[in-house]
């Protein structure tokens, strides 16, 4: 049957896609190549304080929901920040201590203002499902059950408050929703960004049309980077297929030391430069 159909009618191999891969490709194809194509992977830079801060907050909240309901108090949540704290990327122990206290306050207030009595459907849950021409996958911070539907929740610790437009425009959240509804076999259209520094929640209720738009953009990017990968494997010029995209992001790129264009774009940032004042 396949011989009769011919090569053009063969089933197309789905492209595995994570929000990180898509964001990296859209941000800078050169960085995409270094992160996902080059082997061995070029040396990365050191830890970033803002990434350490975000990881600690995520780990503390996950650990909180692992506790029995009666122990999920604001004080317990704040203590878990200390338990999971790391000093990586901070200027010194004094700065690290200041942000440890700040993060503990964020988590304490968040738990005080939230209903943490219900067990989430998923914590740091990996979801993966074929959708369209891609396999959408990734790790979701939290998935809640509300009525008959599940809701995607993403924790944020950046310096700026978030808006409904951020939730609506997040390709990552849309892909998580598409993957979660297939993985969990439950409806999923609502996504939320929980910004701990301000205690605010930016929410969006997707429609099938808005999810389809996000999917179409993801498929387009996936086709682009897969074509570049395949052409590179066939002997194509890596610098042409994966061009650098110099900009302000070069100041905090993990592969800056291996990219002359990135170094020329501007000075490197200190590892703590992206912390809030």
mmCIF file of N, CA and C in Angstrom, residues 16-102:
data_model
loop_
_atom_site.group_PDB
_atom_site.id
_atom_site.type_symbol
_atom_site.label_atom_id
_atom_site.label_comp_id
_atom_site.label_asym_id
_atom_site.label_seq_id
_atom_site.Cartn_x
_atom_site.Cartn_y
_atom_site.Cartn_z
ATOM 1 N N UNK A 16 8.920 17.100 17.863
ATOM 2 C CA UNK A 16 8.767 17.352 19.290
ATOM 3 C C UNK A 16 9.079 18.819 19.596
ATOM 4 N N UNK A 17 8.184 19.435 20.350
ATOM 5 C CA UNK A 17 8.281 20.867 20.618
ATOM 6 C C UNK A 17 8.046 21.129 22.100
ATOM 7 N N UNK A 18 8.942 21.890 22.709
ATOM 8 C CA UNK A 18 8.721 22.416 24.051
ATOM 9 C C UNK A 18 8.696 23.935 23.958
ATOM 10 N N UNK A 19 8.063 24.613 24.891
ATOM 11 C CA UNK A 19 8.095 26.076 24.871
ATOM 12 C C UNK A 19 9.514 26.636 24.880
ATOM 13 N N UNK A 20 10.424 25.971 25.574
ATOM 14 C CA UNK A 20 11.804 26.445 25.625
ATOM 15 C C UNK A 20 12.470 26.375 24.260
ATOM 16 N N UNK A 21 12.274 25.282 23.550
ATOM 17 C CA UNK A 21 12.857 25.145 22.210
ATOM 18 C C UNK A 21 12.305 26.208 21.270
ATOM 19 N N UNK A 22 11.001 26.421 21.322
ATOM 20 C CA UNK A 22 10.390 27.423 20.450
ATOM 21 C C UNK A 22 10.899 28.822 20.776
ATOM 22 N N UNK A 23 10.935 29.159 22.057
ATOM 23 C CA UNK A 23 11.380 30.496 22.461
ATOM 24 C C UNK A 23 12.834 30.724 22.074
ATOM 25 N N UNK A 24 13.662 29.699 22.224
ATOM 26 C CA UNK A 24 15.075 29.833 21.876
ATOM 27 C C UNK A 24 15.231 30.057 20.376
ATOM 28 N N UNK A 25 14.509 29.276 19.551
ATOM 29 C CA UNK A 25 14.583 29.454 18.103
ATOM 30 C C UNK A 25 14.132 30.850 17.694
ATOM 31 N N UNK A 26 13.017 31.298 18.257
ATOM 32 C CA UNK A 26 12.477 32.606 17.897
ATOM 33 C C UNK A 26 13.377 33.738 18.380
ATOM 34 N N UNK A 27 14.091 33.502 19.470
ATOM 35 C CA UNK A 27 14.972 34.515 20.047
ATOM 36 C C UNK A 27 16.284 34.604 19.269
ATOM 37 N N UNK A 28 16.898 33.440 18.993
ATOM 38 C CA UNK A 28 18.184 33.446 18.302
ATOM 39 C C UNK A 28 18.494 32.042 17.773
ATOM 40 N N UNK A 29 18.447 31.840 16.457
ATOM 41 C CA UNK A 29 18.768 30.520 15.903
ATOM 42 C C UNK A 29 20.164 30.027 16.273
ATOM 43 N N UNK A 30 21.132 30.947 16.398
ATOM 44 C CA UNK A 30 22.483 30.526 16.799
ATOM 45 C C UNK A 30 22.456 29.883 18.188
ATOM 46 N N UNK A 31 21.756 30.501 19.103
ATOM 47 C CA UNK A 31 21.664 29.936 20.456
ATOM 48 C C UNK A 31 20.918 28.606 20.421
ATOM 49 N N UNK A 32 19.909 28.492 19.560
ATOM 50 C CA UNK A 32 19.193 27.221 19.402
ATOM 51 C C UNK A 32 20.159 26.122 18.980
ATOM 52 N N UNK A 33 21.002 26.428 17.995
ATOM 53 C CA UNK A 33 21.952 25.428 17.523
ATOM 54 C C UNK A 33 22.885 24.979 18.633
ATOM 55 N N UNK A 34 23.397 25.921 19.390
ATOM 56 C CA UNK A 34 24.334 25.576 20.454
ATOM 57 C C UNK A 34 23.661 24.759 21.554
ATOM 58 N N UNK A 35 22.395 25.055 21.822
ATOM 59 C CA UNK A 35 21.691 24.360 22.909
ATOM 60 C C UNK A 35 21.182 22.986 22.499
ATOM 61 N N UNK A 36 20.712 22.837 21.250
ATOM 62 C CA UNK A 36 19.984 21.631 20.880
ATOM 63 C C UNK A 36 20.593 20.827 19.732
ATOM 64 N N UNK A 37 21.569 21.385 19.027
ATOM 65 C CA UNK A 37 22.099 20.691 17.860
ATOM 66 C C UNK A 37 23.566 20.311 18.042
ATOM 67 N N UNK A 38 24.380 21.267 18.459
ATOM 68 C CA UNK A 38 25.812 21.014 18.583
ATOM 69 C C UNK A 38 26.108 19.954 19.637
ATOM 70 N N UNK A 39 26.921 19.008 19.272
ATOM 71 C CA UNK A 39 27.390 17.990 20.210
ATOM 72 C C UNK A 39 28.875 17.763 19.993
ATOM 73 N N UNK A 40 29.701 17.964 21.015
ATOM 74 C CA UNK A 40 29.287 18.316 22.376
ATOM 75 C C UNK A 40 28.747 19.747 22.454
ATOM 76 N N UNK A 41 27.889 19.993 23.440
ATOM 77 C CA UNK A 41 27.328 21.316 23.635
ATOM 78 C C UNK A 41 28.429 22.290 24.059
ATOM 79 N N UNK A 42 28.498 23.471 23.441
ATOM 80 C CA UNK A 42 29.489 24.462 23.863
ATOM 81 C C UNK A 42 29.322 24.794 25.349
ATOM 82 N N UNK A 43 30.397 25.227 26.004
ATOM 83 C CA UNK A 43 30.303 25.543 27.436
ATOM 84 C C UNK A 43 29.294 26.654 27.713
ATOM 85 N N UNK A 44 28.535 26.460 28.746
ATOM 86 C CA UNK A 44 27.542 27.456 29.162
ATOM 87 C C UNK A 44 28.142 28.393 30.207
ATOM 88 N N UNK A 45 27.492 29.521 30.376
ATOM 89 C CA UNK A 45 27.892 30.440 31.426
ATOM 90 C C UNK A 45 27.451 29.937 32.786
ATOM 91 N N UNK A 46 27.747 30.698 33.811
ATOM 92 C CA UNK A 46 27.408 30.303 35.172
ATOM 93 C C UNK A 46 25.950 30.553 35.508
ATOM 94 N N UNK A 47 25.617 30.335 36.772
ATOM 95 C CA UNK A 47 24.237 30.482 37.237
ATOM 96 C C UNK A 47 23.813 31.945 37.264
ATOM 97 N N UNK A 48 22.522 32.164 37.064
ATOM 98 C CA UNK A 48 21.925 33.503 37.163
ATOM 99 C C UNK A 48 21.090 33.563 38.432
ATOM 100 N N UNK A 49 21.251 34.649 39.154
ATOM 101 C CA UNK A 49 20.558 34.776 40.442
ATOM 102 C C UNK A 49 19.045 34.746 40.274
ATOM 103 N N UNK A 50 18.527 35.389 39.232
ATOM 104 C CA UNK A 50 17.067 35.406 39.061
ATOM 105 C C UNK A 50 16.535 34.008 38.753
ATOM 106 N N UNK A 51 17.334 33.192 38.066
ATOM 107 C CA UNK A 51 16.917 31.819 37.801
ATOM 108 C C UNK A 51 16.941 30.989 39.075
ATOM 109 N N UNK A 52 17.962 31.204 39.897
ATOM 110 C CA UNK A 52 18.024 30.524 41.193
ATOM 111 C C UNK A 52 16.815 30.888 42.041
ATOM 112 N N UNK A 53 16.489 32.160 42.076
ATOM 113 C CA UNK A 53 15.339 32.637 42.848
ATOM 114 C C UNK A 53 14.050 31.973 42.382
ATOM 115 N N UNK A 54 13.832 31.948 41.071
ATOM 116 C CA UNK A 54 12.621 31.337 40.545
ATOM 117 C C UNK A 54 12.535 29.856 40.849
ATOM 118 N N UNK A 55 13.670 29.153 40.714
ATOM 119 C CA UNK A 55 13.673 27.713 40.974
ATOM 120 C C UNK A 55 13.365 27.412 42.435
ATOM 121 N N UNK A 56 13.907 28.213 43.347
ATOM 122 C CA UNK A 56 13.654 28.000 44.768
ATOM 123 C C UNK A 56 12.172 28.175 45.088
ATOM 124 N N UNK A 57 11.565 29.224 44.550
ATOM 125 C CA UNK A 57 10.140 29.473 44.804
ATOM 126 C C UNK A 57 9.299 28.325 44.255
ATOM 127 N N UNK A 58 9.615 27.869 43.055
ATOM 128 C CA UNK A 58 8.885 26.734 42.475
ATOM 129 C C UNK A 58 9.019 25.491 43.350
ATOM 130 N N UNK A 59 10.238 25.209 43.793
ATOM 131 C CA UNK A 59 10.472 24.014 44.610
ATOM 132 C C UNK A 59 9.771 24.105 45.959
ATOM 133 N N UNK A 60 9.756 25.297 46.540
ATOM 134 C CA UNK A 60 9.101 25.475 47.833
ATOM 135 C C UNK A 60 7.593 25.239 47.712
ATOM 136 N N UNK A 61 6.974 25.758 46.651
ATOM 137 C CA UNK A 61 5.534 25.581 46.481
ATOM 138 C C UNK A 61 5.185 24.131 46.150
ATOM 139 N N UNK A 62 6.026 23.473 45.386
ATOM 140 C CA UNK A 62 5.789 22.052 45.133
ATOM 141 C C UNK A 62 5.860 21.273 46.438
ATOM 142 N N UNK A 63 6.882 21.558 47.244
ATOM 143 C CA UNK A 63 7.040 20.855 48.524
ATOM 144 C C UNK A 63 5.865 21.132 49.457
ATOM 145 N N UNK A 64 5.317 22.341 49.384
ATOM 146 C CA UNK A 64 4.175 22.665 50.237
ATOM 147 C C UNK A 64 2.995 21.757 49.923
ATOM 148 N N UNK A 65 2.703 21.561 48.634
ATOM 149 C CA UNK A 65 1.559 20.732 48.266
ATOM 150 C C UNK A 65 1.811 19.257 48.501
ATOM 151 N N UNK A 66 3.060 18.896 48.713
ATOM 152 C CA UNK A 66 3.366 17.513 49.085
ATOM 153 C C UNK A 66 3.064 17.247 50.563
ATOM 154 N N UNK A 67 2.870 18.324 51.337
ATOM 155 C CA UNK A 67 2.551 18.175 52.758
ATOM 156 C C UNK A 67 1.070 17.839 52.948
ATOM 157 N N UNK A 68 0.711 17.226 54.089
ATOM 158 C CA UNK A 68 -0.716 17.053 54.412
ATOM 159 C C UNK A 68 -1.401 18.420 54.485
ATOM 160 N N UNK A 69 -2.667 18.457 54.165
ATOM 161 C CA UNK A 69 -3.402 19.714 54.093
ATOM 162 C C UNK A 69 -3.258 20.537 55.373
ATOM 163 N N UNK A 70 -3.320 19.890 56.518
ATOM 164 C CA UNK A 70 -3.276 20.625 57.781
ATOM 165 C C UNK A 70 -1.936 21.308 58.039
ATOM 166 N N UNK A 71 -0.911 20.950 57.282
ATOM 167 C CA UNK A 71 0.414 21.551 57.483
ATOM 168 C C UNK A 71 0.756 22.594 56.416
ATOM 169 N N UNK A 72 -0.168 22.876 55.524
ATOM 170 C CA UNK A 72 0.095 23.834 54.444
ATOM 171 C C UNK A 72 -0.191 25.264 54.906
ATOM 172 N N UNK A 73 0.610 25.740 55.803
ATOM 173 C CA UNK A 73 0.427 27.075 56.363
ATOM 174 C C UNK A 73 1.372 28.065 55.699
ATOM 175 N N UNK A 74 1.081 29.370 55.798
ATOM 176 C CA UNK A 74 2.007 30.380 55.271
ATOM 177 C C UNK A 74 3.399 30.268 55.894
ATOM 178 N N UNK A 75 3.449 29.966 57.180
ATOM 179 C CA UNK A 75 4.744 29.842 57.853
ATOM 180 C C UNK A 75 5.528 28.646 57.311
ATOM 181 N N UNK A 76 4.837 27.532 57.079
ATOM 182 C CA UNK A 76 5.503 26.359 56.525
ATOM 183 C C UNK A 76 6.036 26.655 55.130
ATOM 184 N N UNK A 77 5.256 27.396 54.346
ATOM 185 C CA UNK A 77 5.688 27.744 52.994
ATOM 186 C C UNK A 77 6.944 28.603 53.028
ATOM 187 N N UNK A 78 6.956 29.590 53.921
ATOM 188 C CA UNK A 78 8.135 30.458 54.043
ATOM 189 C C UNK A 78 9.356 29.662 54.474
ATOM 190 N N UNK A 79 9.158 28.727 55.388
ATOM 191 C CA UNK A 79 10.279 27.900 55.853
ATOM 192 C C UNK A 79 10.836 27.038 54.739
ATOM 193 N N UNK A 80 9.975 26.596 53.835
ATOM 194 C CA UNK A 80 10.432 25.757 52.723
ATOM 195 C C UNK A 80 11.324 26.532 51.758
ATOM 196 N N UNK A 81 11.142 27.845 51.688
ATOM 197 C CA UNK A 81 12.058 28.660 50.881
ATOM 198 C C UNK A 81 13.471 28.538 51.439
ATOM 199 N N UNK A 82 13.583 28.639 52.750
ATOM 200 C CA UNK A 82 14.897 28.475 53.372
ATOM 201 C C UNK A 82 15.471 27.087 53.161
ATOM 202 N N UNK A 83 14.621 26.084 53.221
ATOM 203 C CA UNK A 83 15.071 24.708 53.032
ATOM 204 C C UNK A 83 15.657 24.493 51.641
ATOM 205 N N UNK A 84 15.052 25.117 50.649
ATOM 206 C CA UNK A 84 15.470 24.905 49.260
ATOM 207 C C UNK A 84 16.423 25.987 48.745
ATOM 208 N N UNK A 85 16.787 26.910 49.596
ATOM 209 C CA UNK A 85 17.554 28.062 49.112
ATOM 210 C C UNK A 85 18.954 27.683 48.646
ATOM 211 N N UNK A 86 19.415 28.399 47.596
ATOM 212 C CA UNK A 86 20.786 28.279 47.100
ATOM 213 C C UNK A 86 21.335 29.679 46.856
ATOM 214 N N UNK A 87 22.644 29.816 46.942
ATOM 215 C CA UNK A 87 23.287 31.120 46.775
ATOM 216 C C UNK A 87 23.798 31.361 45.361
ATOM 217 N N UNK A 88 23.540 30.450 44.434
ATOM 218 C CA UNK A 88 24.151 30.507 43.113
ATOM 219 C C UNK A 88 23.720 31.750 42.328
ATOM 220 N N UNK A 89 24.702 32.511 41.859
ATOM 221 C CA UNK A 89 24.457 33.661 41.002
ATOM 222 C C UNK A 89 24.380 34.991 41.725
ATOM 223 N N UNK A 90 24.232 34.978 43.030
ATOM 224 C CA UNK A 90 24.117 36.230 43.775
ATOM 225 C C UNK A 90 25.486 36.873 43.973
ATOM 226 N N UNK A 91 25.476 38.200 44.181
ATOM 227 C CA UNK A 91 26.733 38.939 44.303
ATOM 228 C C UNK A 91 27.511 38.508 45.527
ATOM 229 N N UNK A 92 26.810 38.290 46.632
ATOM 230 C CA UNK A 92 27.469 37.883 47.872
ATOM 231 C C UNK A 92 26.409 37.315 48.808
ATOM 232 N N UNK A 93 26.824 36.898 49.974
ATOM 233 C CA UNK A 93 25.898 36.270 50.926
ATOM 234 C C UNK A 93 24.876 37.279 51.447
ATOM 235 N N UNK A 94 25.276 38.544 51.510
ATOM 236 C CA UNK A 94 24.326 39.563 51.970
ATOM 237 C C UNK A 94 23.174 39.719 50.981
ATOM 238 N N UNK A 95 23.501 39.826 49.694
ATOM 239 C CA UNK A 95 22.450 39.943 48.685
ATOM 240 C C UNK A 95 21.592 38.682 48.655
ATOM 241 N N UNK A 96 22.228 37.526 48.753
ATOM 242 C CA UNK A 96 21.495 36.262 48.773
ATOM 243 C C UNK A 96 20.516 36.230 49.943
ATOM 244 N N UNK A 97 20.976 36.667 51.109
ATOM 245 C CA UNK A 97 20.118 36.679 52.289
ATOM 246 C C UNK A 97 18.928 37.612 52.126
ATOM 247 N N UNK A 98 19.164 38.757 51.506
ATOM 248 C CA UNK A 98 18.077 39.711 51.293
ATOM 249 C C UNK A 98 16.987 39.111 50.408
ATOM 250 N N UNK A 99 17.394 38.439 49.352
ATOM 251 C CA UNK A 99 16.401 37.866 48.446
ATOM 252 C C UNK A 99 15.779 36.593 49.011
ATOM 253 N N UNK A 100 16.503 35.912 49.881
ATOM 254 C CA UNK A 100 15.895 34.762 50.550
ATOM 255 C C UNK A 100 14.731 35.224 51.411
ATOM 256 N N UNK A 101 14.918 36.312 52.129
ATOM 257 C CA UNK A 101 13.837 36.848 52.963
ATOM 258 C C UNK A 101 12.700 37.396 52.106
ATOM 259 N N UNK A 102 13.074 38.023 51.006
ATOM 260 C CA UNK A 102 12.052 38.571 50.121
ATOM 261 C C UNK A 102 11.201 37.434 49.531
#
